[in-house]
Amino acid sequence: MKKVATPEYDIKDKLKYHVSALSTAAKEVVLPLNITTHYPRERKKMPDCFRGYILFDPERCISCFECSFVCPANAIWMKEAPSGRYYPTLDYGKCIFCHFCVDTCPGGALKQTKIHDVAYKDMDEMFTLTEEMIEPPEIIREDEGYVEYEIDKEDLSLKRTKGIDKLIVDVAPSQGVPMVSLCVEPESCLGCGICEGMCESGAVSSLKEDGMVRMKIDVDKCTGCGLCVKECSMQILRLVRK
Amino acid sequence: MAAIGVSEWEVKIPEKPQKDKLYFENLKAKVIDTNLCSRCLTCACVCPVDGIIATDGVEFPNYEEECTDCGACVRVCPRFVYEPKSGMGDYIEFIAGRSKRFKGQDGAMATELIVSAMEMGMIDRGLFVGRDEQWVTEIFHVRDPEQLEVLPLGGTKYTFASVLPELKKAARFTKKGVGIVGTPCMVSGVRKLQQEFPFFRERIKLVVGLFCTENFHHDELTKYLKEKGVDFSKLIKTDITMGKFIATMTDGEVKFKVKALEEILPSGCNVCTDFTAVESDASVGSVGSAAGFSTVAVREENAKKIIDFIKKKGYADFGEADPAQLDFLIGHKKKREENIKRD
Ligand SMILES: Cc1cc2nc3c(=O)[nH]c(=O)nc-3n(C[C@H](O)[C@H](O)[C@H](O)COP(=O)(O)OP(=O)(O)OC[C@H]3O[C@@H](n4cnc5c(N)ncnc54)[C@H](O)[C@@H]3O)c2cc1C
Ligand code: SF4
Ligand code: SF4
Ligand code: SF4
């Protein structure tokens, strides 16, 4: 075992430290400096770009799977809805709140909030289904004010404001550019129909007639998700602006 | 929008000899099961579900479930409607060459052609056949000549190599073009791919063919060579010259008449009549020139340009090559026409 010697102070040092401690205590009595947030009666004000609980707007989702592809924690699983379309579910047991999904979503269907205090009873409950992602979770709010920290030189000070900080920020979701899948090299098409199998919107059809396959992409039905583009073995489909 | 792509198009699909069967079953019945299959793997290259694989033969283990019945395999298989090629083929120039930069099976001109094409900017990717310690063939995508210094390539492997299945990947990623070296059956497969699909036509820029009498199945050849006393851990080179198979090891060599290998001659090679890869851009082989040199038959303009580039840069020594020396093997393969059963 290694022994560490305690510092030795002479009487002059000891006296100096005692005076400093007593004066700090005296200052706190007269002018208390408290940097602890009194949660839940008050909340810390988070910046608008805070990466908290994620909301989902199915109207904006094009079922491109991009969020699930990008998620580094594998927290997003695309689940089939009764319509046949796939929408994200989010497992908060895995989510690391990087918000790559929010940033990636081409249609702005995922929205960041400042909600960071959702409690779950067990792991199962942390698995959030699509329908549970549409409305913000119910949280009981007892806060009457919020605090902001300010750094002045080396000192940290606290600014207290009365009122309630909005946890869902009014930022317009990204507009996204409407895209559509088209074939750029039809002579190289195999007619394999893999694109048709990939399309959840029923926009791609391959119809076998004698001696030929008729391929069609219904431009109105196509959401521009790009799944057929990814899966086409000949890489002859492209997403282009609608 | 229309200028960029189309939303409606048609794909012509081939006729099925057996209408009630899947295309793959037709391929199997007409080519694979009738011993016509050369194991060129053109079918595997094009199959959109990557279902076709090479084992002892060529198969699609799970075709009932996975085959999309698109017929692409049938469209590109050079032996589905087999038009055997033979003879010397046309050429612009017939020369002997020895690369100063690379060591190869003979004069390393196959490698030199690919690397020079890369330097010229004609291609940005070449597919090479290497091997592991057990001499099992492996395919490498070479994108920088420096890779050749570290990759386990080293000359001719007389066993089948799955080069073509890698070709689709190479074609997908290439910016300038792909260069490929292959046996005559592979060259014919590549030409079929190019004929059927602009995707391959536009992306494969150099096709180097090798002279080839036959190739072998890995398991059968290794078993045979082991019986002959070849120690694979010491094997450094295999070669067929002057009718002899020579396995060079670090401590000596095993030599025997190549005729003895007839008992393991693959059925697909037994019906192959193309010795010189007549459909290639340039064919490279051993016969026809002095030891240490590769014989090169330059057939197409692109290959001619590369040879001129090599000459200008002084990358290789050139000498005389004699096409007449190929006559015997060309004739030998021509005779295999008799083995093709026609229905
Ligand atoms: C199976 C086979 C049989 C052959 N038979 C004859 C013959 O009977 N008479 C004759 O004159 N020449 C024959 N050759 C060609 C000869 O062995 C040399 O490959 C040729 O002369 C080129 O030599 P090089 O030094 O220029 O090639 P290198 O620069 O050494 O390059 C060799 C090239 O061959 C490719 N290669 C090696 N093994 C295989 C394989 N199994 N399948 C496809 N590609 C491969 C490599 O990718 C590489 O690009 C045969 C080649 C093969 C692969
Ligand atoms: S996946 Fe590609 S090759 Fe297959 S049918 Fe669709 S567009 Fe054609
Ligand atoms: S999917 Fe198409 S290419 Fe593949 S085996 Fe079936 S018919 Fe042939
Ligand atoms: S000859 Fe080639 S393309 Fe035809 S079945 Fe055999 S491996 Fe496939």
XYZ file of C-alpha atoms and ligand atoms in Angstrom:
662
model
C 0.000 0.000 0.000
C 1.194 3.461 -0.784
C 0.967 6.075 1.896
C 0.316 9.674 1.019
C 1.575 12.263 3.395
C -0.914 14.920 4.438
C 0.254 18.432 3.701
C 1.778 20.196 6.592
C 0.785 23.765 7.240
C 2.410 26.135 9.591
C 0.324 28.198 11.969
C 0.225 31.193 9.610
C -1.347 29.119 6.745
C -3.815 27.479 9.087
C -5.024 30.826 10.300
C -5.378 32.114 6.735
C -7.551 29.169 5.636
C -9.772 29.403 8.681
C -10.444 33.087 8.044
C -11.271 32.389 4.387
C -13.741 29.612 5.339
C -15.446 31.751 7.938
C -15.802 34.699 5.586
C -17.365 32.473 2.838
C -19.884 31.219 5.384
C -20.651 34.767 6.498
C -21.155 35.821 2.847
C -23.650 32.978 2.260
C -25.689 34.122 5.244
C -25.961 37.666 3.967
C -26.180 36.982 0.190
C -26.908 33.326 -0.602
C -25.457 32.103 -3.869
C -27.258 28.925 -4.853
C -26.599 27.263 -8.209
C -28.886 24.256 -7.824
C -32.087 24.157 -9.890
C -35.064 23.497 -7.674
C -36.556 20.882 -9.943
C -39.513 20.229 -10.282
C -40.603 23.647 -9.016
C -38.350 25.211 -11.586
C -36.603 23.886 -14.690
C -33.393 24.600 -16.387
C -34.063 26.393 -19.676
C -32.630 24.274 -22.453
C -31.598 25.672 -25.819
C -34.149 25.305 -28.609
C -32.002 22.729 -30.370
C -31.981 20.480 -27.300
C -32.068 16.806 -28.231
C -34.867 15.376 -26.150
C -37.952 13.286 -26.681
C -38.815 12.823 -30.373
C -42.259 13.388 -31.892
C -43.500 11.894 -35.145
C -45.845 13.237 -37.797
C -47.105 10.416 -40.049
C -48.417 12.901 -42.599
C -44.873 13.943 -43.372
C -43.302 10.463 -43.334
C -42.459 9.006 -46.750
C -41.412 5.637 -45.281
C -37.896 5.906 -46.612
C -36.348 4.019 -43.661
C -33.560 6.614 -43.529
C -34.039 7.178 -39.784
C -33.672 3.484 -39.078
C -30.653 3.211 -41.372
C -28.864 6.111 -39.727
C -29.620 5.304 -36.082
C -26.282 4.293 -34.549
C -27.982 2.643 -31.584
C -30.379 0.574 -33.679
C -33.218 2.078 -31.694
C -35.557 2.560 -34.625
C -37.540 -0.319 -35.999
C -39.865 0.252 -38.925
C -43.242 -1.292 -38.284
C -45.901 -2.019 -40.834
C -49.065 0.036 -40.425
C -52.477 -1.289 -41.527
C -52.082 0.761 -44.719
C -49.063 -1.334 -45.681
C -46.723 1.598 -45.188
C -43.882 1.358 -42.693
C -43.415 3.878 -39.912
C -40.771 4.238 -37.210
C -41.044 2.972 -33.652
C -38.480 4.135 -31.145
C -36.931 2.212 -28.304
C -35.878 4.729 -25.647
C -34.041 1.900 -23.927
C -31.562 2.125 -26.770
C -31.829 5.716 -27.995
C -28.749 7.808 -27.282
C -30.492 11.071 -28.214
C -28.103 11.913 -31.021
C -31.069 13.023 -33.130
C -29.384 11.802 -36.296
C -32.842 10.514 -37.240
C -34.395 13.939 -36.827
C -31.631 15.530 -38.887
C -31.840 12.841 -41.562
C -35.590 12.724 -42.088
C -36.106 14.227 -45.560
C -39.685 15.292 -44.925
C -39.308 16.657 -41.414
C -41.556 13.961 -39.960
C -39.454 13.641 -36.829
C -39.408 16.619 -34.512
C -37.142 17.342 -31.608
C -38.516 18.539 -28.268
C -36.975 19.735 -25.024
C -38.769 17.048 -23.049
C -36.176 15.136 -21.100
C -38.005 13.870 -18.075
C -40.167 10.972 -19.095
C -40.304 8.149 -16.584
C -40.945 4.541 -17.515
C -41.929 1.691 -15.303
C -39.994 -0.932 -17.227
C -37.958 -1.580 -20.358
C -40.984 -2.713 -22.348
C -42.622 0.614 -21.848
C -39.574 2.387 -23.236
C -40.333 0.785 -26.569
C -42.495 3.509 -28.065
C -44.906 2.566 -30.801
C -45.566 4.811 -33.784
C -48.937 5.929 -32.442
C -47.337 6.822 -29.114
C -44.845 9.074 -30.846
C -47.435 11.366 -32.384
C -48.545 13.186 -29.223
C -46.091 14.361 -26.574
C -46.007 12.167 -23.468
C -48.005 13.272 -20.456
C -45.774 14.970 -17.957
C -46.930 16.617 -14.749
C -45.561 20.103 -14.525
C -45.115 21.822 -11.217
C -42.672 24.434 -12.431
C -43.421 28.072 -12.049
C -40.156 29.415 -13.301
C -37.018 28.519 -15.150
C -33.362 29.124 -14.563
C -30.509 30.010 -16.832
C -26.862 29.816 -15.955
C -24.575 32.636 -16.820
C -20.852 32.452 -16.771
C -19.131 35.640 -15.813
C -15.373 35.309 -15.879
C -14.868 32.326 -13.599
C -18.059 32.654 -11.639
C -21.204 30.793 -12.416
C -24.333 32.742 -11.634
C -27.967 31.919 -11.903
C -30.769 33.840 -13.534
C -34.255 32.978 -12.371
C -37.311 33.871 -14.492
C -40.966 33.390 -13.609
C -43.118 31.608 -16.138
C -43.183 28.327 -17.998
C -40.608 27.344 -20.603
C -42.229 25.754 -23.658
C -40.812 22.271 -24.162
C -42.076 21.876 -27.703
C -40.397 24.499 -29.792
C -42.079 26.214 -32.689
C -39.663 25.494 -35.475
C -41.124 24.762 -38.846
C -40.162 21.212 -39.849
C -37.849 21.004 -42.827
C -39.851 21.222 -46.019
C -38.050 18.499 -47.931
C -37.866 18.361 -51.693
C -40.562 16.133 -53.182
C -38.806 13.394 -55.102
C -39.914 10.667 -57.414
C -38.200 7.517 -58.643
C -37.564 7.201 -62.373
C -35.667 4.748 -64.533
C -32.608 6.269 -66.180
C -31.431 3.248 -68.151
C -34.510 1.237 -69.155
C -32.558 -0.945 -71.612
C -30.581 -2.363 -68.699
C -33.668 -3.328 -66.700
C -33.897 -7.041 -65.970
C -37.615 -6.961 -65.352
C -36.971 -8.776 -62.079
C -39.609 -6.807 -60.207
C -37.520 -6.361 -57.075
C -38.442 -2.676 -57.163
C -42.109 -3.588 -57.133
C -41.555 -5.803 -54.117
C -39.784 -3.003 -52.278
C -42.424 -0.360 -52.892
C -44.835 -0.015 -49.978
C -46.967 2.551 -51.703
C -47.879 0.296 -54.571
C -46.388 2.792 -56.989
C -44.224 0.344 -58.919
C -45.731 -2.362 -61.040
C -44.213 -4.995 -63.282
C -46.651 -6.771 -65.511
C -45.583 -9.894 -67.355
C -47.082 -10.264 -70.775
C -45.890 -12.667 -73.392
C -42.364 -11.861 -74.370
C -42.105 -8.757 -72.222
C -42.461 -7.143 -68.845
C -44.261 -3.804 -68.636
C -42.705 -1.640 -65.951
C -44.492 1.362 -64.534
C -43.870 3.827 -61.742
C -47.028 5.684 -60.761
C -45.560 9.129 -60.188
C -48.515 10.251 -58.091
C -48.330 7.320 -55.713
C -44.519 7.390 -55.421
C -43.478 9.028 -52.119
C -39.863 9.340 -53.211
C -38.625 7.090 -50.403
C -35.906 5.644 -52.626
C -36.158 2.041 -51.450
C -36.474 0.733 -55.008
C -33.497 2.885 -55.977
C -31.423 1.281 -53.228
C -32.453 -2.263 -54.017
C -32.395 -2.263 -57.817
C -29.732 -4.755 -58.716
C -28.747 -2.850 -61.841
C -28.793 0.549 -60.109
C -30.793 2.122 -62.903
C -33.410 3.925 -60.818
C -32.827 7.464 -59.547
C -34.639 9.838 -57.272
C -35.298 13.053 -59.139
C -37.165 16.212 -58.167
C -40.863 15.890 -58.716
C -38.489 15.226 -65.747
C -38.688 13.072 -68.859
C -35.183 14.068 -69.835
C -33.767 12.454 -66.699
C -35.686 9.222 -66.679
C -38.838 7.417 -67.604
C -41.742 6.170 -65.539
C -42.880 3.573 -68.041
C -40.734 1.142 -69.954
C -40.715 -2.348 -71.376
C -38.297 -5.210 -70.921
C -38.055 -7.915 -73.533
C -37.714 -11.332 -71.977
C -36.410 -14.435 -73.722
C -38.509 -17.349 -74.822
C -38.665 -20.318 -72.491
C -38.122 -23.713 -74.060
C -40.056 -25.221 -71.153
C -42.885 -22.793 -70.566
C -44.118 -24.150 -67.245
C -40.668 -24.012 -65.674
C -38.754 -21.104 -64.169
C -36.006 -19.554 -66.251
C -33.399 -20.949 -63.915
C -34.865 -24.430 -64.332
C -34.594 -23.926 -68.074
C -30.963 -22.879 -67.711
C -30.306 -25.888 -65.542
C -31.990 -28.274 -67.943
C -30.400 -26.888 -71.078
C -26.894 -25.986 -69.902
C -25.930 -27.129 -66.427
C -27.413 -30.629 -66.464
C -26.300 -31.303 -70.030
C -22.650 -30.698 -69.134
C -22.400 -27.664 -71.384
C -21.820 -25.256 -68.505
C -18.321 -23.760 -68.572
C -18.591 -22.338 -65.065
C -17.982 -18.858 -66.449
C -20.535 -17.522 -63.915
C -21.985 -14.907 -66.223
C -25.392 -15.994 -64.930
C -24.299 -15.367 -61.337
C -23.044 -11.931 -62.333
C -26.404 -10.813 -63.602
C -28.806 -12.591 -61.223
C -30.513 -9.797 -59.269
C -30.907 -11.859 -56.122
C -27.319 -13.164 -56.215
C -28.746 -16.636 -55.901
C -26.521 -18.489 -58.339
C -23.333 -19.791 -56.786
C -20.434 -21.961 -57.788
C -19.812 -25.109 -55.841
C -18.555 -28.202 -57.604
C -20.816 -27.082 -60.354
C -23.137 -24.142 -60.745
C -26.313 -24.070 -58.717
C -28.997 -21.966 -57.121
C -29.712 -23.751 -53.852
C -32.937 -21.968 -53.056
C -34.268 -21.131 -56.474
C -37.866 -22.208 -55.826
C -38.205 -19.386 -53.345
C -35.744 -16.760 -54.459
C -35.656 -16.790 -58.261
C -37.630 -13.843 -59.573
C -37.948 -15.579 -62.926
C -36.596 -12.562 -64.763
C -34.682 -14.616 -67.295
C -31.539 -12.518 -67.161
C -29.382 -15.599 -66.631
C -30.767 -17.173 -69.768
C -30.179 -13.970 -71.713
C -26.479 -13.830 -70.871
C -25.415 -17.468 -70.636
C -23.043 -17.951 -73.597
C -23.985 -21.613 -73.769
C -27.770 -21.357 -73.651
C -27.708 -20.767 -77.365
C -24.198 -22.039 -77.899
C -22.280 -20.704 -80.867
C -18.812 -22.158 -80.336
C -15.944 -19.925 -81.359
C -12.595 -21.237 -82.505
C -9.480 -20.426 -84.463
C -7.020 -17.593 -84.162
C -9.538 -14.765 -84.527
C -8.758 -11.354 -85.967
C -5.886 -9.310 -84.664
C -4.169 -6.018 -85.458
C -0.823 -7.003 -84.035
C 0.724 -10.256 -82.843
C 3.712 -9.706 -80.573
C 5.713 -11.044 -77.670
C 6.073 -8.875 -74.594
C 7.794 -8.934 -71.224
C 6.905 -6.395 -68.606
C 9.814 -4.673 -66.912
C 7.651 -3.712 -63.977
C 5.808 -6.875 -63.011
C 6.519 -10.545 -62.480
C 3.854 -12.846 -63.827
C 3.147 -16.277 -65.165
C 5.039 -15.566 -68.371
C 5.890 -12.005 -69.352
C 3.235 -10.468 -67.065
C 1.671 -8.729 -70.051
C -1.841 -9.446 -68.759
C -1.039 -7.439 -65.648
C 0.819 -4.789 -67.655
C -2.200 -4.235 -69.926
C -4.546 -3.680 -66.996
C -2.166 -1.445 -65.056
C -1.283 0.637 -68.103
C -4.973 1.055 -68.938
C -5.387 2.324 -65.393
C -2.522 4.766 -65.816
C -4.020 5.994 -69.079
C -7.311 6.661 -67.320
C -9.191 4.175 -69.482
C -10.238 2.173 -66.412
C -10.112 2.765 -62.664
C -10.559 -0.833 -61.558
C -9.172 -4.190 -62.587
C -10.273 -7.614 -61.434
C -7.443 -10.012 -60.615
C -7.392 -13.623 -59.563
C -5.271 -14.343 -56.543
C -5.159 -17.334 -54.245
C -4.894 -18.287 -50.611
C -2.338 -20.681 -49.110
C -4.373 -23.690 -50.191
C -4.436 -22.327 -53.761
C -8.136 -21.562 -53.544
C -8.787 -18.729 -55.982
C -9.752 -15.327 -54.624
C -10.817 -12.237 -56.542
C -9.296 -8.838 -55.927
C -10.476 -5.445 -57.080
C -7.312 -3.569 -57.892
C -7.710 0.181 -57.937
C -4.101 1.204 -57.492
C -1.079 -0.533 -59.041
C 0.630 -0.390 -55.646
C -1.864 -2.968 -54.404
C -0.173 -5.499 -56.687
C 2.912 -5.385 -54.508
C 1.068 -6.784 -51.525
C -1.726 -8.919 -52.969
C -1.191 -12.669 -53.231
C -1.625 -12.842 -57.018
C 1.239 -14.672 -58.625
C 0.443 -16.139 -62.019
C -1.932 -18.741 -63.353
C -4.213 -20.763 -61.142
C -5.467 -23.773 -63.065
C -8.703 -23.830 -61.138
C -11.967 -21.995 -61.672
C -12.212 -18.481 -60.322
C -15.415 -16.586 -59.530
C -14.430 -13.402 -61.314
C -17.698 -12.563 -63.000
C -19.839 -12.428 -59.845
C -17.547 -9.595 -58.755
C -18.022 -7.791 -62.026
C -21.420 -6.362 -61.158
C -20.006 -4.829 -57.992
C -17.055 -3.430 -59.918
C -19.373 -2.023 -62.592
C -21.563 -0.400 -59.983
C -18.718 1.467 -58.347
C -16.545 2.359 -61.294
C -16.302 5.947 -62.473
C -14.161 5.408 -65.575
C -14.483 1.737 -66.420
C -13.548 -1.794 -65.402
C -10.827 -4.011 -66.822
C -11.040 -7.761 -66.571
C -8.785 -10.727 -67.360
C -10.388 -14.059 -68.010
C -10.446 -17.365 -69.772
C -12.181 -17.544 -73.189
C -15.515 -18.690 -71.690
C -15.489 -15.716 -69.326
C -14.692 -13.402 -72.214
C -17.686 -14.754 -74.126
C -19.825 -14.208 -71.034
C -18.665 -10.620 -70.689
C -19.497 -9.995 -74.335
C -23.010 -11.369 -73.780
C -23.452 -9.083 -70.787
C -22.356 -6.139 -72.893
C -24.560 -7.152 -75.793
C -27.654 -7.446 -73.606
C -27.214 -4.566 -71.183
C -25.882 -1.029 -71.714
C -25.060 -1.106 -68.000
C -22.166 -3.479 -68.766
C -21.481 -2.129 -72.258
C -20.680 1.299 -70.900
C -18.769 0.223 -67.828
C -16.510 -2.603 -69.001
C -13.736 -0.943 -70.950
C -11.081 -3.628 -71.300
C -11.451 -7.383 -71.714
C -8.185 -9.326 -71.733
C -8.524 -12.981 -72.695
C -6.127 -15.765 -71.793
C -5.192 -18.653 -74.054
C -6.794 -21.670 -72.478
C -6.922 -25.368 -73.190
C -8.787 -26.231 -70.021
C -9.305 -25.322 -66.422
C -10.031 -27.568 -63.447
C -12.202 -27.933 -60.388
C -10.240 -26.991 -57.312
C -10.986 -30.126 -55.293
C -10.255 -32.489 -58.125
C -7.018 -30.834 -59.150
C -5.663 -30.534 -55.609
C -6.515 -34.167 -54.884
C -4.728 -35.210 -58.052
C -1.685 -33.068 -57.374
C -1.416 -34.296 -53.789
C -1.410 -37.866 -55.062
C 1.423 -36.891 -57.380
C 3.364 -35.640 -54.371
C 2.769 -31.908 -54.569
C 3.109 -30.235 -51.179
C 0.819 -27.202 -51.295
C 2.605 -25.390 -48.508
C 5.694 -25.305 -50.709
C 4.005 -24.772 -54.066
C 4.991 -21.533 -55.757
C 3.963 -21.948 -59.392
C 1.883 -24.143 -61.637
C 2.350 -24.176 -65.379
C 1.371 -26.133 -68.441
C 3.999 -26.066 -71.180
C 4.905 -28.399 -73.997
C 2.217 -30.847 -72.976
C 3.469 -31.093 -69.400
C 1.968 -29.957 -66.113
C 4.727 -28.548 -63.952
C 4.250 -27.786 -60.283
C 7.223 -25.828 -58.977
C 7.851 -26.013 -55.249
C 10.469 -24.354 -53.098
C 12.421 -27.641 -53.045
C 11.929 -29.107 -56.484
C 9.210 -29.799 -59.014
C 6.599 -32.366 -59.965
C 6.127 -32.930 -63.686
C 3.721 -35.120 -65.590
C 1.989 -35.318 -68.964
C -1.012 -33.021 -69.021
C -2.891 -35.740 -70.909
C -3.083 -37.578 -67.590
C -5.411 -34.869 -66.332
C -8.020 -35.846 -68.892
C -9.792 -37.962 -66.303
C -10.629 -34.821 -64.345
C -11.288 -32.603 -67.367
C -14.436 -30.586 -66.559
C -17.330 -31.325 -68.889
C -17.720 -27.635 -69.786
C -14.132 -27.479 -71.041
C -14.626 -30.698 -72.947
C -17.068 -28.872 -75.230
C -15.060 -25.645 -75.468
C -13.395 -24.937 -78.809
C -12.009 -21.469 -78.146
C -8.298 -21.537 -77.328
C -7.392 -17.928 -78.009
C -10.356 -16.012 -76.565
C -11.308 -14.710 -79.994
C -13.830 -12.250 -78.603
C -11.367 -10.398 -76.342
C -9.831 -6.961 -76.823
C -6.424 -8.598 -76.498
C -5.466 -12.204 -75.838
C -2.464 -13.185 -73.778
C -0.848 -16.575 -73.547
C 2.345 -18.488 -73.220
C 2.722 -20.372 -76.515
C 3.969 -18.453 -79.522
C 6.882 -16.676 -77.893
C 10.151 -17.349 -76.111
C 10.218 -18.397 -72.457
C 9.747 -15.433 -70.139
C 7.616 -13.617 -72.694
C 3.833 -13.428 -73.050
C 2.301 -13.782 -76.469
C -0.150 -10.968 -77.126
C -2.760 -10.875 -79.877
C -3.962 -7.296 -80.014
C -7.455 -7.392 -81.442
C -9.244 -4.134 -80.743
C -8.349 -0.443 -80.914
C -8.501 0.071 -77.145
C -5.889 -2.657 -76.618
C -3.759 -1.241 -79.431
C -3.746 2.122 -77.694
C -2.542 0.497 -74.478
C 0.242 -1.386 -76.250
C 1.362 1.881 -77.894
C 1.327 3.523 -74.467
C 3.443 0.699 -73.002
C 5.907 1.079 -75.880
C 6.095 4.818 -75.475
C 6.673 4.569 -71.738
C 9.180 1.744 -72.165
C 7.323 -0.408 -69.628
C 8.049 -3.650 -71.498
C 10.469 -5.376 -73.838
C 8.929 -6.544 -77.065
C 9.924 -9.338 -79.412
C 8.703 -11.605 -82.154
C 5.795 -13.980 -81.714
C 4.825 -16.750 -84.072
C 1.108 -17.422 -84.583
C 1.888 -20.740 -86.265
C 3.008 -22.144 -82.913
C -0.592 -21.909 -81.747
C -1.929 -24.071 -84.543
C -1.557 -27.324 -82.663
C -3.569 -26.197 -79.618
C -6.129 -24.369 -81.762
C -6.629 -27.597 -83.701
C -6.686 -29.643 -80.513
C -9.555 -27.543 -79.173
C -11.367 -27.378 -82.484
C -11.711 -31.166 -82.272
C -13.823 -30.793 -79.143
C -16.652 -29.636 -81.372
C -17.439 -33.351 -81.749
C -18.271 -33.497 -78.047
C -21.058 -30.948 -78.299
C -24.368 -32.766 -78.314
C -27.026 -30.947 -80.235
C -30.698 -31.594 -79.782
C -6.885 -21.969 -66.728
C -5.830 -21.419 -67.629
C -5.321 -22.211 -68.640
C -4.351 -21.704 -69.494
N -3.869 -22.490 -70.497
C -2.925 -22.006 -71.326
C -2.407 -22.787 -72.377
O -2.796 -23.930 -72.552
N -1.480 -22.254 -73.216
C -1.035 -20.981 -73.043
O -0.203 -20.534 -73.827
N -1.493 -20.198 -72.045
C -2.422 -20.683 -71.192
N -2.906 -19.898 -70.178
C -2.416 -18.529 -70.048
C -1.117 -18.438 -69.304
O -1.048 -19.361 -68.240
C -0.927 -17.049 -68.704
O -2.020 -16.716 -67.908
C -0.824 -16.010 -69.786
O 0.261 -16.304 -70.623
C -0.625 -14.637 -69.201
O 0.616 -14.576 -68.612
P 1.149 -13.216 -68.053
O 2.475 -13.447 -67.423
O 1.062 -12.211 -69.127
O 0.025 -12.930 -66.967
P 0.138 -12.270 -65.539
O 0.551 -10.864 -65.696
O 0.900 -13.173 -64.655
O -1.395 -12.281 -65.118
C -2.092 -13.474 -64.960
C -3.518 -13.141 -65.096
O -4.267 -14.323 -65.110
C -5.382 -14.179 -64.293
N -5.710 -15.516 -63.814
C -4.940 -16.346 -63.110
N -5.597 -17.473 -62.828
C -6.818 -17.369 -63.380
C -7.945 -18.209 -63.432
N -7.951 -19.397 -62.856
N -9.040 -17.761 -64.078
C -9.048 -16.556 -64.665
N -8.008 -15.700 -64.648
C -6.896 -16.116 -64.022
C -4.964 -13.229 -63.229
O -6.066 -12.486 -62.762
C -4.005 -12.314 -63.946
O -4.680 -11.206 -64.465
C -3.869 -20.393 -69.313
C -4.392 -19.604 -68.285
C -5.365 -20.100 -67.449
C -5.938 -19.234 -66.341
S -35.312 -3.679 -59.604
Fe -34.214 -2.590 -61.237
S -33.725 -4.209 -62.718
Fe -35.304 -5.060 -61.389
S -37.238 -4.579 -62.448
Fe -36.856 -2.895 -61.022
S -35.795 -1.363 -62.255
Fe -35.663 -3.280 -63.374
S -33.638 -14.391 -60.585
Fe -33.444 -14.104 -62.802
S -31.228 -14.319 -63.185
Fe -31.593 -15.138 -61.119
S -31.857 -17.357 -61.488
Fe -33.918 -16.421 -61.499
S -34.329 -16.001 -63.678
Fe -32.127 -16.348 -63.485
S -22.115 -21.521 -68.941
Fe -21.762 -19.751 -67.592
S -23.638 -18.522 -67.712
Fe -24.149 -20.555 -68.549
S -24.949 -21.699 -66.779
Fe -22.761 -22.133 -66.857
S -21.820 -20.614 -65.503
Fe -23.907 -19.894 -65.952
